[in-house]
Short mmCIF file of C-alpha atoms and ligand atoms in Angstrom, two decimals:
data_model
loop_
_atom_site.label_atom_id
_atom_site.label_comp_id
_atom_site.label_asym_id
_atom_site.label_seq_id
_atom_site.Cartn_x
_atom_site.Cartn_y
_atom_site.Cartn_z
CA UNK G 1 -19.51 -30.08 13.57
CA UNK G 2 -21.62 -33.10 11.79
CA UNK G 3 -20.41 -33.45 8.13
CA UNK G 4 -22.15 -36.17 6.66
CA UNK G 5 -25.59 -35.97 6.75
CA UNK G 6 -28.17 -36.71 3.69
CA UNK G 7 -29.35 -34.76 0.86
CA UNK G 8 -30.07 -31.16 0.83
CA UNK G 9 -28.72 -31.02 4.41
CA UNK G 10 -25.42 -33.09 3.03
CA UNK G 11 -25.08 -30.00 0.95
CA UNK G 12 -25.29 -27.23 3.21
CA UNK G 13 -23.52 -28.31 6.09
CA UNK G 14 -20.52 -29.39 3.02
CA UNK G 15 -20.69 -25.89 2.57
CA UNK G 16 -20.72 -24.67 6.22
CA UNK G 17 -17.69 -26.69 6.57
CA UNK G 18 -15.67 -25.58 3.73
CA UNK G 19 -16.97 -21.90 4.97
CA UNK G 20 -15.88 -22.43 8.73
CA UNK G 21 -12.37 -23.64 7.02
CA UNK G 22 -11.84 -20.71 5.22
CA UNK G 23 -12.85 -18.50 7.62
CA UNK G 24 -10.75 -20.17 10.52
CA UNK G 25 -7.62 -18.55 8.37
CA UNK G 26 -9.22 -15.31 6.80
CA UNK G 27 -12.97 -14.27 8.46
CA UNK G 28 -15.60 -14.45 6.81
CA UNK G 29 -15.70 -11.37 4.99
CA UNK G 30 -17.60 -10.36 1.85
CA UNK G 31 -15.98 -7.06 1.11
CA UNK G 32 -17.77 -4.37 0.11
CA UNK G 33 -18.06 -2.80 -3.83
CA UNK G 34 -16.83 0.62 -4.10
CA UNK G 35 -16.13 3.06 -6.15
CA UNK G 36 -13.42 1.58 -8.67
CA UNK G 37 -11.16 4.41 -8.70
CA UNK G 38 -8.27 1.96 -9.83
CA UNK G 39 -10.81 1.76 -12.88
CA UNK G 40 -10.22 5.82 -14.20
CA UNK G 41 -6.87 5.42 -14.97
CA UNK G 42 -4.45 3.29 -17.66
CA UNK G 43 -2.20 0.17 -17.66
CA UNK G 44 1.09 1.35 -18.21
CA UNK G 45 4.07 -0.99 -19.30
CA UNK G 46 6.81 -1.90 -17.66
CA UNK G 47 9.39 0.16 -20.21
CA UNK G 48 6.46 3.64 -20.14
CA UNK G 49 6.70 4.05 -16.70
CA UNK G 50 9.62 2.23 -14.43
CA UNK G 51 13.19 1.09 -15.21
CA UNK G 52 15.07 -1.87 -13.10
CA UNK G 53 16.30 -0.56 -9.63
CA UNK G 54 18.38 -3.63 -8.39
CA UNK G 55 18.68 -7.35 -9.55
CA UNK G 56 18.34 -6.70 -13.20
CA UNK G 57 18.72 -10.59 -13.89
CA UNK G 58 15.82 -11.12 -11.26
CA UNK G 59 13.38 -8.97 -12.76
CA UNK G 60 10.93 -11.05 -15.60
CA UNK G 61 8.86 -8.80 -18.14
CA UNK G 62 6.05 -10.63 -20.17
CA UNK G 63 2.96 -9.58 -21.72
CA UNK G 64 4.97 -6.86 -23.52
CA UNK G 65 5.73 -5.27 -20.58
CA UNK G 66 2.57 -5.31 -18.63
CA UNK G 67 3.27 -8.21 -16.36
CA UNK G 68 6.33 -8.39 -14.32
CA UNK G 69 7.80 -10.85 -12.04
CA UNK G 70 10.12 -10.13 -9.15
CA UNK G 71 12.37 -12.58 -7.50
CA UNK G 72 14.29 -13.13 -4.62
CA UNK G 73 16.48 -16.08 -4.72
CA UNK G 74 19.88 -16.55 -2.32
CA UNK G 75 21.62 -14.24 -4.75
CA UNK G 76 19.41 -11.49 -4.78
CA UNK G 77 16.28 -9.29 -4.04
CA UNK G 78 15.29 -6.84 -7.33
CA UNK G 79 13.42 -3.99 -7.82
CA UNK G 80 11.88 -1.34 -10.06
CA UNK G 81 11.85 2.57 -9.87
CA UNK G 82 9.13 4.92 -11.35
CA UNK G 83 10.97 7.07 -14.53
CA UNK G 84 9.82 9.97 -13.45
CA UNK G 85 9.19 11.92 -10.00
CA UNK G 86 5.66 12.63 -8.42
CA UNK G 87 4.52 15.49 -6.74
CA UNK G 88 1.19 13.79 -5.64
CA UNK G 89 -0.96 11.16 -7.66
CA UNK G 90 -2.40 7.97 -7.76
CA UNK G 91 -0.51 5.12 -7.67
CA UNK G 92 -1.58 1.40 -8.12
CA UNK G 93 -0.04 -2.26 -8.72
CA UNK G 94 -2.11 -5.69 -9.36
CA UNK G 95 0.43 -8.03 -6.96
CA UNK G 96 0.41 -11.67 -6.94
CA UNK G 97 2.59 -12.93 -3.85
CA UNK G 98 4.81 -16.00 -3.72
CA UNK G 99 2.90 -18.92 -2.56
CA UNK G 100 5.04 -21.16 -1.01
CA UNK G 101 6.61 -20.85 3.02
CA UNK G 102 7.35 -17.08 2.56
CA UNK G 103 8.44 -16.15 6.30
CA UNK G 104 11.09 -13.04 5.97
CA UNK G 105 10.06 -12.49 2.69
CA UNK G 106 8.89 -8.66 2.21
CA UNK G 107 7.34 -7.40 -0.79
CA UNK G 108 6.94 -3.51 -1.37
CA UNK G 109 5.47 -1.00 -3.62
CA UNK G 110 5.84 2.42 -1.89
CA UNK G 111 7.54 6.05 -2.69
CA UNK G 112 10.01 7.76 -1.16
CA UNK G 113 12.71 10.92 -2.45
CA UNK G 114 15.59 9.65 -0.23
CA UNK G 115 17.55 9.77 -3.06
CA UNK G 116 16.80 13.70 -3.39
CA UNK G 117 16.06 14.60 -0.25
CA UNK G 118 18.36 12.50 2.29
CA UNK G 119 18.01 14.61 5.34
CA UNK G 120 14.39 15.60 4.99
CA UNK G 121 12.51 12.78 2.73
CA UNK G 122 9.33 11.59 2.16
CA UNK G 123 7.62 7.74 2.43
CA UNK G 124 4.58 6.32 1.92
CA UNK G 125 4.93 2.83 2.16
CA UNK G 126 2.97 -0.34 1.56
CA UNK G 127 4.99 -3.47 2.74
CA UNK G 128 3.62 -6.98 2.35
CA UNK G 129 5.46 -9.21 4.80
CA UNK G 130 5.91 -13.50 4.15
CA UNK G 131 4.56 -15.77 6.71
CA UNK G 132 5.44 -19.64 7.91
CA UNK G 133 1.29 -20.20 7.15
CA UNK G 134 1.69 -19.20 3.10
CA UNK G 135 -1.19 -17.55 3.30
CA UNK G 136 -1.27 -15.04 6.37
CA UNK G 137 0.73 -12.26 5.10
CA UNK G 138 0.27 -9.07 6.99
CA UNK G 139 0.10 -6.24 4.91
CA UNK G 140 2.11 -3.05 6.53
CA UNK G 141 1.56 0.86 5.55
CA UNK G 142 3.79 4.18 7.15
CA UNK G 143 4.13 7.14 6.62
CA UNK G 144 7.27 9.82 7.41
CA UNK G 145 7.32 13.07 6.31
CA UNK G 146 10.20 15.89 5.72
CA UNK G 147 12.90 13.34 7.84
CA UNK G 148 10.89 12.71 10.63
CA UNK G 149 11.92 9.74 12.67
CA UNK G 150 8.90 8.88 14.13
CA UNK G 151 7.34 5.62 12.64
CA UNK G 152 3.80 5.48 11.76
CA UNK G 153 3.19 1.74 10.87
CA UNK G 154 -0.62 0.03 11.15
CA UNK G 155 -0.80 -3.50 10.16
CA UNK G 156 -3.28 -5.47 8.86
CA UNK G 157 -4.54 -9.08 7.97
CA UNK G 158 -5.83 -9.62 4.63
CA UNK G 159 -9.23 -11.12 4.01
CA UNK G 160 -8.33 -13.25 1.01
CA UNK G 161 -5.19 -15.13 0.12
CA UNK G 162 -3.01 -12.96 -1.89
CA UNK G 163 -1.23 -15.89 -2.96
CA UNK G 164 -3.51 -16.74 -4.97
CA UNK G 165 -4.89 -14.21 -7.46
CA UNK G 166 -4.07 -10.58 -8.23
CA UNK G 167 -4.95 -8.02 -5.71
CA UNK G 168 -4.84 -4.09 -6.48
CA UNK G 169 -2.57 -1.90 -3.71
CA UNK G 170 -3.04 1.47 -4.26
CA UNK G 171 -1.83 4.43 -2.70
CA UNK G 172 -3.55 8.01 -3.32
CA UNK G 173 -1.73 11.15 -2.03
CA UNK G 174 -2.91 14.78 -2.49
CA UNK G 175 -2.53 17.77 -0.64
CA UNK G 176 -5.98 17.27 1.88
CA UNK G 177 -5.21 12.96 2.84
CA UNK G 178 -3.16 9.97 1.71
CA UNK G 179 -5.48 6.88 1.33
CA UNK G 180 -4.04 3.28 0.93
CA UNK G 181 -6.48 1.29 -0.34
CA UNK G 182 -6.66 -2.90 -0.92
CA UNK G 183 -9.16 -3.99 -4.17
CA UNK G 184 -10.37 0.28 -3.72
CA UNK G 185 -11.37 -0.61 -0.57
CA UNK G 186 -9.54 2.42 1.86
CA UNK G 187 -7.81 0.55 4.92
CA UNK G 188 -6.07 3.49 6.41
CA UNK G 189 -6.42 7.32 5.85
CA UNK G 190 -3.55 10.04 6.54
CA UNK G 191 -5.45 13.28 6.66
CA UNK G 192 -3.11 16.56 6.19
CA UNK G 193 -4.07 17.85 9.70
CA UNK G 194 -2.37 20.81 11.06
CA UNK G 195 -1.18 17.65 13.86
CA UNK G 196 0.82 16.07 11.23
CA UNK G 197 1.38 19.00 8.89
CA UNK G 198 4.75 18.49 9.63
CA UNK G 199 5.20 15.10 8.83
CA UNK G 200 2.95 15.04 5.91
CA UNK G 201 5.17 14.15 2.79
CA UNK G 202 5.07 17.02 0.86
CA UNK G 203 7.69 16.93 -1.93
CA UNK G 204 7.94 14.74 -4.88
CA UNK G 205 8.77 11.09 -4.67
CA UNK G 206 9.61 7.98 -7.46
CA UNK G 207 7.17 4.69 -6.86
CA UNK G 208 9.03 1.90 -6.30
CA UNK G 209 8.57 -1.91 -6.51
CA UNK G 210 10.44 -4.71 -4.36
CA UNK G 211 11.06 -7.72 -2.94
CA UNK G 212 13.88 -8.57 -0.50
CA UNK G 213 14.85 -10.55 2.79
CA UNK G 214 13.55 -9.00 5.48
CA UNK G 215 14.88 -11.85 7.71
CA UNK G 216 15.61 -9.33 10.77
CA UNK G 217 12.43 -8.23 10.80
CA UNK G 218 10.03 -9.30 8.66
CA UNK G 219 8.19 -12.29 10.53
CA UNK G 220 7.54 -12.36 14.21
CA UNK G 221 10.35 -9.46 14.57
CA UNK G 222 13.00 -11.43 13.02
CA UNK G 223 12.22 -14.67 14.83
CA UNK G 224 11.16 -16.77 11.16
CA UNK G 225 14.35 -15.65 8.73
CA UNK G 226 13.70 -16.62 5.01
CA UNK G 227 14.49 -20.23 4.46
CA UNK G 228 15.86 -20.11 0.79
CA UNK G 229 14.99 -24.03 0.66
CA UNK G 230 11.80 -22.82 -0.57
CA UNK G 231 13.13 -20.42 -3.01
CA UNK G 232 13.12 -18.45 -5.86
CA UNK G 233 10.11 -16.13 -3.95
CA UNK G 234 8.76 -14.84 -6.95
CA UNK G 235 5.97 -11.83 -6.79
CA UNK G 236 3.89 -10.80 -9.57
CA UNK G 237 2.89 -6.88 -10.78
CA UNK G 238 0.32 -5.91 -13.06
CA UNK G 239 -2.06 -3.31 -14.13
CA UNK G 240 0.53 -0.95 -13.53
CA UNK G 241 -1.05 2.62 -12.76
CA UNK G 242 0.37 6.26 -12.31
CA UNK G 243 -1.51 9.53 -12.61
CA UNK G 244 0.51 12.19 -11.13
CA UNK G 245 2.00 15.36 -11.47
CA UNK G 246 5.12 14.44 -13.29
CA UNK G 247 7.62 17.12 -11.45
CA UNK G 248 10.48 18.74 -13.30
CA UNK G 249 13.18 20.34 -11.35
CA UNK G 250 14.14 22.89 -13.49
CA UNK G 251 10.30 24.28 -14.13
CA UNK G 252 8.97 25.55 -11.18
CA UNK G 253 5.09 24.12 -11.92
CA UNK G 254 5.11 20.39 -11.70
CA UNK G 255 3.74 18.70 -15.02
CA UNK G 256 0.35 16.92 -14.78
CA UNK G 257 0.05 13.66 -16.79
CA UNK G 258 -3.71 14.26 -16.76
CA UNK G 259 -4.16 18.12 -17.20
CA UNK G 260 -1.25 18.77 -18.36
CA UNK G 261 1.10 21.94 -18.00
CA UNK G 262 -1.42 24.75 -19.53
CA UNK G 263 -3.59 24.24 -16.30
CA UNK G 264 -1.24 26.44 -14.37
CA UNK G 265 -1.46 26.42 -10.66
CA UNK G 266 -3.88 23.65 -10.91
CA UNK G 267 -1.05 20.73 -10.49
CA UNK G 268 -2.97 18.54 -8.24
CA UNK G 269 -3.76 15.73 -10.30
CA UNK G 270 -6.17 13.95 -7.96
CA UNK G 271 -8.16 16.82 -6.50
CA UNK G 272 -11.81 15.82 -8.41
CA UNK G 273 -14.36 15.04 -5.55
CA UNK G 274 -13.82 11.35 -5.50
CA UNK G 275 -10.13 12.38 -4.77
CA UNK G 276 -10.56 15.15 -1.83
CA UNK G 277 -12.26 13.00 0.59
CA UNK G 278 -13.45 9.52 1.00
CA UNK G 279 -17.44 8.85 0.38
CA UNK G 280 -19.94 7.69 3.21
CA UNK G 281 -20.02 4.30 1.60
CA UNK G 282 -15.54 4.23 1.51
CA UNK G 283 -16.04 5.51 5.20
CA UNK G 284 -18.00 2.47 6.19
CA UNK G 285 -16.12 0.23 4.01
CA UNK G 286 -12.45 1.37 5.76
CA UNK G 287 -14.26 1.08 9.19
CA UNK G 288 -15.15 -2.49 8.66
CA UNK G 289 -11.82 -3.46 7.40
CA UNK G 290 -10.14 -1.81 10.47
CA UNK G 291 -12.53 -3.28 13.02
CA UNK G 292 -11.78 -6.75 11.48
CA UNK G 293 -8.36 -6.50 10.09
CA UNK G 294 -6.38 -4.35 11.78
CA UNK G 295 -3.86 -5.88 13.99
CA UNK G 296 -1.89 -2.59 15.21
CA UNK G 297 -2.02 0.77 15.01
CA UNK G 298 1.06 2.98 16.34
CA UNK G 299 -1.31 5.60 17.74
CA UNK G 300 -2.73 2.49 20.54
CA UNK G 301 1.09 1.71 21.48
CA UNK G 302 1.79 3.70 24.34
CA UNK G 303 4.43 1.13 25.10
CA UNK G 304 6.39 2.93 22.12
CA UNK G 305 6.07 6.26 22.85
CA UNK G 306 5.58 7.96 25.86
CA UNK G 307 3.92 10.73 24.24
CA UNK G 308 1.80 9.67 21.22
CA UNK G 309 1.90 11.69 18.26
CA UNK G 310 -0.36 14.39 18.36
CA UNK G 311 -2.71 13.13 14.76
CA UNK G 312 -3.31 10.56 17.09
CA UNK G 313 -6.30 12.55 19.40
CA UNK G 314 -9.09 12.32 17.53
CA UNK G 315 -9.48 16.09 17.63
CA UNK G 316 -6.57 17.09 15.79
CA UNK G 317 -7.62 14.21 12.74
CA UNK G 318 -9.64 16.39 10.67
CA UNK G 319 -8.45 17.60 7.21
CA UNK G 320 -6.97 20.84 6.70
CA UNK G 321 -9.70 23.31 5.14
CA UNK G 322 -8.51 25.66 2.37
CA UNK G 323 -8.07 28.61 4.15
CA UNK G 324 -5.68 26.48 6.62
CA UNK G 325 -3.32 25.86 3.31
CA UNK G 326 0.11 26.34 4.64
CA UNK G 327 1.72 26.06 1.17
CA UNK G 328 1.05 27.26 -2.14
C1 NAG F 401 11.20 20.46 6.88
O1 NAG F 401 12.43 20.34 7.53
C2 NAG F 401 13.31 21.43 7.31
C3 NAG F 401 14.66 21.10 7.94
O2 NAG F 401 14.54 20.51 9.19
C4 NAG F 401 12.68 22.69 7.86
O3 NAG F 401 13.53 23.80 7.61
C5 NAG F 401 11.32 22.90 7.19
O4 NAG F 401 10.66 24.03 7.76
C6 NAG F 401 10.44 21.68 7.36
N1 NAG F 401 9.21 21.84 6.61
C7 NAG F 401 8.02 21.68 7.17
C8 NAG F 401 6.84 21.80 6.26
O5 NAG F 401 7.86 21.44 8.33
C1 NAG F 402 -10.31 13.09 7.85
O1 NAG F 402 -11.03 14.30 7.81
C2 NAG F 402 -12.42 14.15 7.57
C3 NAG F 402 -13.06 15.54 7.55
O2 NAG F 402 -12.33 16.46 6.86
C4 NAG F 402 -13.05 13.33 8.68
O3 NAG F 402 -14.42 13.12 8.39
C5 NAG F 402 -12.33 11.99 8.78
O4 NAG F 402 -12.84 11.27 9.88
C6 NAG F 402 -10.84 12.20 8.96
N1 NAG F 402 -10.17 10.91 8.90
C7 NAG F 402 -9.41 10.46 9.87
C8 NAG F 402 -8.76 9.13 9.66
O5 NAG F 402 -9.24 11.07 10.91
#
């Protein structure tokens, strides 16, 4: 590649480089816009809607709450824990990753009733795992449902550096699909197909928030452990969101944050149209990410199981219509 020529040509080809350089680590990608959904729903604090779950002296408020940092230094990971249980919902972090050599490092903002559930719990999981190159962190998502054992992962590059600025992870989870979207852009859908009806999480779960060494496994299956020379790892949350139904055990109709409890029977807080099913232009969006960015998919590793899980024929991947409803 010439880069330094004259003039007007100086300029473009200045700018072809600097393009072919960031696109050598991230494609060139100019994401879509779509519908903002992380845009109908409030900031919440830190103190409104999580308390610490480990490392109390590594977990930083500021901003009165609405900024929080998470470290992991030789001592110790930390964490936070939603307040309150969810019986589906949207759920949504602004994350800033640590910048420096982050190899073993794993950052997480997912749900799970372990806690309540041990034998038959729920996940949904978004796991953003370190890298040697800074900026190549590979963002993971799974799924188990009712204790299944059966892991679900698909990975995926990023096509920024989320090192840099704050990037929106959001997780959406209803009765018809569970959508995990990057900047509202979908990257994987779960449909509740009568396949994986029973694996589909189904009971109420707390949202979660954590960073830890995940030097076993993390980075090139365990091969790059964290290297605490380049520590503390320090991630970054903001515009916290929840809407969900918040679910109290001793009432038998979860609470809805947005409808609240007068609506009866209609507890699904993220049911509106934009909720039930993705759009044409989400579609297209979530197909370009996954024909770019997706770097595995459990339902392509026949090397893992020797039968693959049945959501994973295309057949069986439609949603469940109404009249399917196998609960309430
Ligand atoms: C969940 O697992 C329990 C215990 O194995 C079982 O009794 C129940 O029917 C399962 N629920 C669904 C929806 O499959
Ligand atoms: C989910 O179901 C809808 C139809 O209900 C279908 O158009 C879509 O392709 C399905 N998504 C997946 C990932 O299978």
């Amino acid at each position: 590649m010439q880069c330094l020529p004259k003039g007007l040509i100086f300029v473009w080809s200045l700018i072809s480089c600097i393009t072919i350089a960031v696109s050598s680590t991230h494609g060139q990608y100019s994401p879509p816009s779509l519908t903002q959904l992380t845009g109908l729903f409030p900031h919440l604090t830190f103190n409104r809607s999580y308390s610490e779950f480990f490392g109390g002296s590594n977990i930083r408020q500021s901003d009165n709450g609405s900024h929080i940092d998470l470290i992991l230094n030789k001592f110790s990971g930390s964490g936070f824990v939603s307040q309150n249980n969810y019986y589906y919902g949207f759920f949504s972090a602004a994350i800033k990753l640590p910048s420096d050599y982050s190899a073993g490092v794993v950052v997480a903002f997912y749900m799970t009733n372990a806690n309540v559930f041990p034998h038959t719990h729920d996940e949904i999981d978004i796991e953003l795992l370190g890298h040697e190159k800074r900026k190549e962190w590979v963002l993971q998502t799974n799924v188990y449902g009712n204790g299944s054992t059966i892991g679900r992962e698909e990975k995926f590059y990023l096509w920024f550096d989320p090192t840099q600025q704050f990037h929106q992870y959001s997780i959406l989870w209803n009765y018809h699909h569970i959508v995990f979207l990057v900047d509202n852009i979908p990257v994987r859908e779960v449909n509740h197909s009568e396949a994986i009806s029973r694996a589909y999480p189904s009971k109420p779960m707390s949202v979660y928030s954590t960073i830890w060494d995940g030097s076993k496994w993390a980075t090139h299956g365990g091969k790059k452990p964290v290297n605490y020379m380049f520590a503390p790892f320090v991630a970054s949350f903001s515009e916290l969101e929840i809407e969900g139904c918040i679910w109290n055990p001793t009432k038998v109709i979860p609470l809805c944050s947005k409808s609240g409890p007068e609506t009866g029977s209609n507890s699904d807080p993220v049911d509106g149209e934009e909720f039930v099913r993705l759009s044409e232009q989400q579609r297209t969006g979530m197909d370009s990410v996954r024909e770019r960015f997706m770097l595995y998919t459990y339902c392509k590793d026949p090397g893992r199981y020797s039968v693959l899980p049945p959501e994973c024929s295309d057949k069986n991947m439609g949603d469940l219509q109404d009249g399917d409803r196998i609960d309430g």
